[in-house]
mmCIF file of C-alpha atoms and ligand atoms in Angstrom:
data_model
loop_
_atom_site.group_PDB
_atom_site.id
_atom_site.type_symbol
_atom_site.label_atom_id
_atom_site.label_comp_id
_atom_site.label_asym_id
_atom_site.label_seq_id
_atom_site.Cartn_x
_atom_site.Cartn_y
_atom_site.Cartn_z
ATOM 1 C CA UNK A 23 26.528 2.074 1.091
ATOM 2 C CA UNK A 24 24.501 2.614 4.229
ATOM 3 C CA UNK A 25 21.155 2.314 2.482
ATOM 4 C CA UNK A 26 18.378 0.722 4.483
ATOM 5 C CA UNK A 27 14.952 -0.817 3.921
ATOM 6 C CA UNK A 28 11.995 1.143 5.243
ATOM 7 C CA UNK A 29 8.689 -0.684 5.806
ATOM 8 C CA UNK A 30 5.524 1.345 6.357
ATOM 9 C CA UNK A 31 2.472 -0.695 7.286
ATOM 10 C CA UNK A 32 -0.906 0.191 8.701
ATOM 11 C CA UNK A 33 -4.626 0.507 8.194
ATOM 12 C CA UNK A 34 -6.142 1.772 4.959
ATOM 13 C CA UNK A 35 -6.239 5.537 4.417
ATOM 14 C CA UNK A 36 -3.784 6.355 7.192
ATOM 15 C CA UNK A 37 -1.736 8.410 4.756
ATOM 16 C CA UNK A 38 0.996 5.782 4.435
ATOM 17 C CA UNK A 39 1.597 6.457 0.775
ATOM 18 C CA UNK A 40 1.920 10.247 1.172
ATOM 19 C CA UNK A 41 4.556 9.863 3.870
ATOM 20 C CA UNK A 42 6.308 6.985 2.104
ATOM 21 C CA UNK A 43 6.473 8.963 -1.149
ATOM 22 C CA UNK A 44 7.865 12.101 0.537
ATOM 23 C CA UNK A 45 10.335 10.077 2.566
ATOM 24 C CA UNK A 46 11.622 8.218 -0.496
ATOM 25 C CA UNK A 47 11.991 11.494 -2.342
ATOM 26 C CA UNK A 48 13.935 13.138 0.522
ATOM 27 C CA UNK A 49 16.263 10.146 0.930
ATOM 28 C CA UNK A 50 16.591 9.537 -2.798
ATOM 29 C CA UNK A 51 15.167 6.053 -2.291
ATOM 30 C CA UNK A 52 12.767 4.048 -4.453
ATOM 31 C CA UNK A 53 9.126 4.167 -3.358
ATOM 32 C CA UNK A 54 6.856 1.147 -3.821
ATOM 33 C CA UNK A 55 3.105 1.273 -3.121
ATOM 34 C CA UNK A 56 2.218 -2.404 -2.702
ATOM 35 C CA UNK A 57 -1.501 -1.620 -2.341
ATOM 36 C CA UNK A 58 -1.392 -0.506 -5.987
ATOM 37 C CA UNK A 59 -0.236 -4.010 -6.890
ATOM 38 C CA UNK A 60 -3.174 -5.691 -5.117
ATOM 39 C CA UNK A 61 -5.477 -3.137 -6.702
ATOM 40 C CA UNK A 62 -4.079 -3.848 -10.179
ATOM 41 C CA UNK A 63 -4.695 -7.584 -9.738
ATOM 42 C CA UNK A 64 -8.262 -6.773 -8.668
ATOM 43 C CA UNK A 65 -8.759 -4.734 -11.847
ATOM 44 C CA UNK A 66 -7.232 -7.576 -13.852
ATOM 45 C CA UNK A 67 -9.722 -9.994 -12.244
ATOM 46 C CA UNK A 68 -12.634 -7.682 -13.079
ATOM 47 C CA UNK A 69 -11.473 -7.115 -16.669
ATOM 48 C CA UNK A 70 -11.117 -10.851 -17.204
ATOM 49 C CA UNK A 71 -14.509 -11.702 -15.710
ATOM 50 C CA UNK A 72 -12.988 -13.549 -12.768
ATOM 51 C CA UNK A 73 -15.345 -11.587 -10.519
ATOM 52 C CA UNK A 74 -19.017 -11.773 -11.366
ATOM 53 C CA UNK A 75 -21.682 -10.316 -9.011
ATOM 54 C CA UNK A 76 -18.955 -9.851 -6.367
ATOM 55 C CA UNK A 77 -18.161 -13.597 -6.510
ATOM 56 C CA UNK A 78 -14.586 -14.557 -7.309
ATOM 57 C CA UNK A 79 -13.921 -17.435 -9.686
ATOM 58 C CA UNK A 80 -10.740 -18.567 -7.919
ATOM 59 C CA UNK A 81 -9.728 -21.260 -10.349
ATOM 60 C CA UNK A 82 -10.024 -18.942 -13.324
ATOM 61 C CA UNK A 83 -8.117 -16.134 -11.621
ATOM 62 C CA UNK A 84 -5.268 -18.364 -10.433
ATOM 63 C CA UNK A 85 -4.985 -19.824 -13.958
ATOM 64 C CA UNK A 86 -4.789 -16.350 -15.500
ATOM 65 C CA UNK A 87 -2.414 -14.828 -12.911
ATOM 66 C CA UNK A 88 0.780 -15.392 -14.946
ATOM 67 C CA UNK A 89 -0.788 -13.184 -17.642
ATOM 68 C CA UNK A 90 -1.036 -10.201 -15.288
ATOM 69 C CA UNK A 91 2.096 -8.175 -15.937
ATOM 70 C CA UNK A 92 2.540 -5.353 -13.430
ATOM 71 C CA UNK A 93 5.041 -2.565 -13.762
ATOM 72 C CA UNK A 94 5.739 0.694 -11.954
ATOM 73 C CA UNK A 95 6.819 3.449 -14.307
ATOM 74 C CA UNK A 96 8.271 6.664 -12.952
ATOM 75 C CA UNK A 97 6.397 9.796 -14.020
ATOM 76 C CA UNK A 98 8.826 12.727 -13.955
ATOM 77 C CA UNK A 99 6.158 15.429 -13.934
ATOM 78 C CA UNK A 100 4.264 13.908 -11.016
ATOM 79 C CA UNK A 101 7.479 12.792 -9.306
ATOM 80 C CA UNK A 102 6.176 9.322 -8.502
ATOM 81 C CA UNK A 103 5.721 5.941 -10.139
ATOM 82 C CA UNK A 104 2.450 4.926 -11.705
ATOM 83 C CA UNK A 105 1.021 1.452 -12.043
ATOM 84 C CA UNK A 106 0.841 -0.195 -15.457
ATOM 85 C CA UNK A 107 -1.136 -3.381 -16.047
ATOM 86 C CA UNK A 108 -0.192 -5.202 -19.230
ATOM 87 C CA UNK A 109 1.231 -2.002 -20.700
ATOM 88 C CA UNK A 110 -1.694 0.238 -19.782
ATOM 89 C CA UNK A 111 -1.595 3.045 -17.218
ATOM 90 C CA UNK A 112 -4.255 2.034 -14.672
ATOM 91 C CA UNK A 113 -3.354 4.493 -11.917
ATOM 92 C CA UNK A 114 -6.765 6.155 -11.891
ATOM 93 C CA UNK A 115 -8.907 3.047 -12.306
ATOM 94 C CA UNK A 116 -7.251 1.149 -9.477
ATOM 95 C CA UNK A 117 -8.235 3.926 -7.012
ATOM 96 C CA UNK A 118 -11.953 3.778 -7.878
ATOM 97 C CA UNK A 119 -14.579 2.490 -5.434
ATOM 98 C CA UNK A 120 -15.281 -0.396 -7.831
ATOM 99 C CA UNK A 121 -11.783 -1.709 -7.136
ATOM 100 C CA UNK A 122 -11.645 -0.594 -3.469
ATOM 101 C CA UNK A 123 -14.758 -2.612 -2.695
ATOM 102 C CA UNK A 124 -13.201 -5.867 -3.906
ATOM 103 C CA UNK A 125 -9.481 -5.527 -3.286
ATOM 104 C CA UNK A 126 -9.450 -7.007 0.242
ATOM 105 C CA UNK A 127 -11.116 -10.144 -1.111
ATOM 106 C CA UNK A 128 -8.429 -10.488 -3.776
ATOM 107 C CA UNK A 129 -5.666 -9.799 -1.229
ATOM 108 C CA UNK A 130 -6.664 -12.851 0.850
ATOM 109 C CA UNK A 131 -5.820 -15.266 -1.983
ATOM 110 C CA UNK A 132 -2.495 -16.973 -1.128
ATOM 111 C CA UNK A 133 -1.491 -17.382 -4.813
ATOM 112 C CA UNK A 134 -1.938 -13.633 -5.369
ATOM 113 C CA UNK A 135 0.124 -12.815 -2.271
ATOM 114 C CA UNK A 136 2.861 -15.231 -3.292
ATOM 115 C CA UNK A 137 3.218 -13.630 -6.717
ATOM 116 C CA UNK A 138 3.247 -10.073 -5.360
ATOM 117 C CA UNK A 139 5.496 -10.728 -2.346
ATOM 118 C CA UNK A 140 8.102 -12.288 -4.596
ATOM 119 C CA UNK A 141 7.997 -9.235 -6.919
ATOM 120 C CA UNK A 142 8.292 -6.931 -3.902
ATOM 121 C CA UNK A 143 11.325 -8.766 -2.501
ATOM 122 C CA UNK A 144 12.988 -8.514 -5.890
ATOM 123 C CA UNK A 145 12.337 -4.750 -6.032
ATOM 124 C CA UNK A 146 13.912 -4.298 -2.595
ATOM 125 C CA UNK A 147 16.885 -6.563 -3.174
ATOM 126 C CA UNK A 148 19.385 -3.678 -3.153
ATOM 127 C CA UNK A 149 17.813 -1.792 -0.239
ATOM 128 C CA UNK A 150 17.350 1.981 -0.581
ATOM 129 C CA UNK A 151 13.604 1.415 -0.691
ATOM 130 C CA UNK A 152 10.506 2.699 1.086
ATOM 131 C CA UNK A 153 7.682 0.214 0.720
ATOM 132 C CA UNK A 154 4.189 0.664 2.102
ATOM 133 C CA UNK A 155 1.481 -1.937 2.609
ATOM 134 C CA UNK A 156 0.112 -4.275 5.256
ATOM 135 C CA UNK A 157 2.716 -7.024 5.588
ATOM 136 C CA UNK A 158 5.955 -5.322 4.641
ATOM 137 C CA UNK A 159 7.553 -5.335 8.104
ATOM 138 C CA UNK A 160 6.147 -8.743 9.032
ATOM 139 C CA UNK A 161 6.398 -10.844 5.848
ATOM 140 C CA UNK A 162 8.050 -9.094 2.897
ATOM 141 C CA UNK A 163 11.021 -7.584 4.749
ATOM 142 C CA UNK A 164 11.039 -8.872 8.330
ATOM 143 C CA UNK A 165 14.666 -7.662 8.573
ATOM 144 C CA UNK A 166 13.896 -4.084 7.497
ATOM 145 C CA UNK A 167 15.993 -1.666 9.541
ATOM 146 C CA UNK A 168 13.171 0.832 10.013
ATOM 147 C CA UNK A 169 9.517 -0.144 10.448
ATOM 148 C CA UNK A 170 6.542 2.099 11.030
ATOM 149 C CA UNK A 171 2.974 1.075 11.803
ATOM 150 C CA UNK A 172 0.522 3.891 10.981
ATOM 151 C CA UNK A 173 -2.856 4.222 12.655
ATOM 152 C CA UNK A 174 -5.660 6.806 12.840
ATOM 153 C CA UNK A 175 -9.303 6.579 13.864
ATOM 154 C CA UNK A 176 -11.724 5.115 11.257
ATOM 155 C CA UNK A 177 -13.719 8.389 11.122
ATOM 156 C CA UNK A 178 -10.660 10.478 10.372
ATOM 157 C CA UNK A 179 -9.503 8.013 7.723
ATOM 158 C CA UNK A 180 -12.926 7.860 6.076
ATOM 159 C CA UNK A 181 -13.186 11.622 5.985
ATOM 160 C CA UNK A 182 -9.712 11.924 4.370
ATOM 161 C CA UNK A 183 -10.619 9.268 1.803
ATOM 162 C CA UNK A 184 -14.027 10.829 1.123
ATOM 163 C CA UNK A 185 -12.473 14.233 0.354
ATOM 164 C CA UNK A 186 -9.932 12.591 -1.945
ATOM 165 C CA UNK A 187 -12.602 10.673 -3.896
ATOM 166 C CA UNK A 188 -14.903 13.686 -4.194
ATOM 167 C CA UNK A 189 -12.020 15.809 -5.485
ATOM 168 C CA UNK A 190 -11.511 13.174 -8.177
ATOM 169 C CA UNK A 191 -15.170 13.443 -9.183
ATOM 170 C CA UNK A 192 -16.353 10.098 -7.722
ATOM 171 C CA UNK A 193 -19.991 9.878 -6.747
ATOM 172 C CA UNK A 194 -19.789 8.495 -3.177
ATOM 173 C CA UNK A 195 -21.256 9.238 0.244
ATOM 174 C CA UNK A 196 -19.256 9.575 3.453
ATOM 175 C CA UNK A 197 -21.190 6.651 4.960
ATOM 176 C CA UNK A 198 -20.257 4.438 2.026
ATOM 177 C CA UNK A 199 -16.577 5.300 2.436
ATOM 178 C CA UNK A 200 -16.672 4.730 6.220
ATOM 179 C CA UNK A 201 -18.311 1.338 5.683
ATOM 180 C CA UNK A 202 -15.597 0.425 3.177
ATOM 181 C CA UNK A 203 -12.830 1.524 5.567
ATOM 182 C CA UNK A 204 -14.286 -0.586 8.411
ATOM 183 C CA UNK A 205 -14.844 -3.604 6.186
ATOM 184 C CA UNK A 206 -11.294 -3.461 4.848
ATOM 185 C CA UNK A 207 -9.880 -3.105 8.379
ATOM 186 C CA UNK A 208 -11.771 -6.230 9.391
ATOM 187 C CA UNK A 209 -10.820 -8.337 6.370
ATOM 188 C CA UNK A 210 -7.180 -7.130 6.342
ATOM 189 C CA UNK A 211 -6.724 -7.881 10.054
ATOM 190 C CA UNK A 212 -8.544 -11.219 10.151
ATOM 191 C CA UNK A 213 -7.435 -13.016 7.000
ATOM 192 C CA UNK A 214 -5.460 -16.248 7.397
ATOM 193 C CA UNK A 215 -2.704 -15.306 4.965
ATOM 194 C CA UNK A 216 -0.374 -12.524 6.243
ATOM 195 C CA UNK A 217 -2.952 -10.557 8.255
ATOM 196 C CA UNK A 218 -2.339 -6.908 8.978
ATOM 197 C CA UNK A 219 -0.526 -6.658 12.318
ATOM 198 C CA UNK A 220 2.137 -4.579 13.874
ATOM 199 C CA UNK A 221 5.629 -6.080 13.722
ATOM 200 C CA UNK A 222 7.183 -6.370 17.186
ATOM 201 C CA UNK A 223 9.978 -4.001 16.247
ATOM 202 C CA UNK A 224 7.780 -1.438 14.457
ATOM 203 C CA UNK A 225 7.149 2.040 15.804
ATOM 204 C CA UNK A 226 3.442 2.797 16.167
ATOM 205 C CA UNK A 227 2.507 6.145 14.702
ATOM 206 C CA UNK A 228 -1.013 7.509 15.323
ATOM 207 C CA UNK A 229 -1.545 10.474 13.043
ATOM 208 C CA UNK A 230 -5.203 11.240 13.889
ATOM 209 C CA UNK A 231 -4.263 14.721 15.110
ATOM 210 C CA UNK A 232 -1.190 15.383 13.028
ATOM 211 C CA UNK A 233 -0.685 17.246 9.773
ATOM 212 C CA UNK A 234 1.373 15.850 6.921
ATOM 213 C CA UNK A 235 4.333 18.181 7.477
ATOM 214 C CA UNK A 236 4.710 17.236 11.135
ATOM 215 C CA UNK A 237 4.423 13.534 10.339
ATOM 216 C CA UNK A 238 7.018 13.823 7.635
ATOM 217 C CA UNK A 239 9.471 15.745 9.824
ATOM 218 C CA UNK A 240 9.234 13.252 12.665
ATOM 219 C CA UNK A 241 9.574 10.169 10.473
ATOM 220 C CA UNK A 242 12.335 11.689 8.345
ATOM 221 C CA UNK A 243 14.297 12.617 11.461
ATOM 222 C CA UNK A 244 13.965 9.092 12.770
ATOM 223 C CA UNK A 245 14.962 7.538 9.438
ATOM 224 C CA UNK A 246 18.115 9.675 9.287
ATOM 225 C CA UNK A 247 19.074 8.464 12.751
ATOM 226 C CA UNK A 248 18.638 4.819 11.708
ATOM 227 C CA UNK A 249 20.671 5.405 8.527
ATOM 228 C CA UNK A 250 23.429 7.103 10.543
ATOM 229 C CA UNK A 251 23.555 4.183 12.956
ATOM 230 C CA UNK A 252 23.679 1.761 10.043
ATOM 231 C CA UNK A 253 26.658 3.606 8.526
ATOM 232 C CA UNK A 254 28.537 3.507 11.835
ATOM 233 C CA UNK A 255 27.972 -0.220 12.150
ATOM 234 C CA UNK A 256 28.988 -0.935 8.533
HETATM 235 O O1 DC B 193 -3.027 0.482 0.688
HETATM 236 P P1 DC B 193 -4.294 0.281 -0.139
HETATM 237 O O2 DC B 193 -5.541 0.748 0.547
HETATM 238 O O3 DC B 193 -4.154 0.820 -1.515
HETATM 239 O O4 DC B 193 -4.413 -1.313 -0.270
HETATM 240 C C1 DC B 193 -5.451 -1.913 -0.968
HETATM 241 C C2 DC B 193 -5.771 -3.275 -0.369
HETATM 242 O O5 DC B 193 -4.713 -4.183 -0.648
HETATM 243 C C3 DC B 193 -5.997 -3.301 1.136
HETATM 244 O O6 DC B 193 -7.362 -3.433 1.460
HETATM 245 C C4 DC B 193 -5.255 -4.513 1.616
HETATM 246 C C5 DC B 193 -4.434 -4.991 0.481
HETATM 247 N N1 DC B 193 -2.983 -4.989 0.719
HETATM 248 C C6 DC B 193 -2.433 -6.108 1.286
HETATM 249 O O7 DC B 193 -3.148 -7.047 1.610
HETATM 250 N N2 DC B 193 -1.089 -6.180 1.448
HETATM 251 C C7 DC B 193 -0.300 -5.156 1.104
HETATM 252 N N3 DC B 193 1.028 -5.263 1.277
HETATM 253 C C8 DC B 193 -0.855 -3.997 0.537
HETATM 254 C C9 DC B 193 -2.220 -3.934 0.372
#
């Protein structure tokens, strides 16, 4: 009773998943990282040679899509769910630059979006969910009770992402990461199918100059208010 749907959208590397994860944990809600789903399909396409020399063989990929079985499995030690593709834990591989460089191109394919949006709606059927992505408040759950749109400057986002990749041992330059951030912003915002945009009823949240704790406290406080209101109206 009184559970709501929380949609967190925004540009890449704005820290959506950190906040969404912490928020879900504090509210005892389910957390779903939809970017991980698009990344897993990208890895699937690479593994099945549907992408050769950065060119996507659309027909082949669409034909193979039903064979891509995605599953989130909760990891108790890490306290979050990890992505499994056809039974294999792919959490680390889907975060690599190899996948990051191609994922926006896979995310523009309507058949891919259709498959993933329908899975996402099913996961959120009973509310009590925090879902992050690009089209959650606009397409997946337009009726979500609480919507946030996260932004931060491209330089700040690239520098956060760069530190994260370096700490994982990836061999990348800051310039390469910044280029990837800008390219993804452009493709995500300009694609024909469910482009990234702020829902009319979403709260814009620029976290360029804000630490994680402050962001969490503000958003958590707001979420509790929405949940309280929801209970009163029930
Ligand atoms: O959140 P992320 O950076 O892991 O997302 C990876 C890519 O997937 C991103 O470039 C855009 C795409 N994406 C999308 O199109 N729709 C979503 N709901 C989530 C991600």
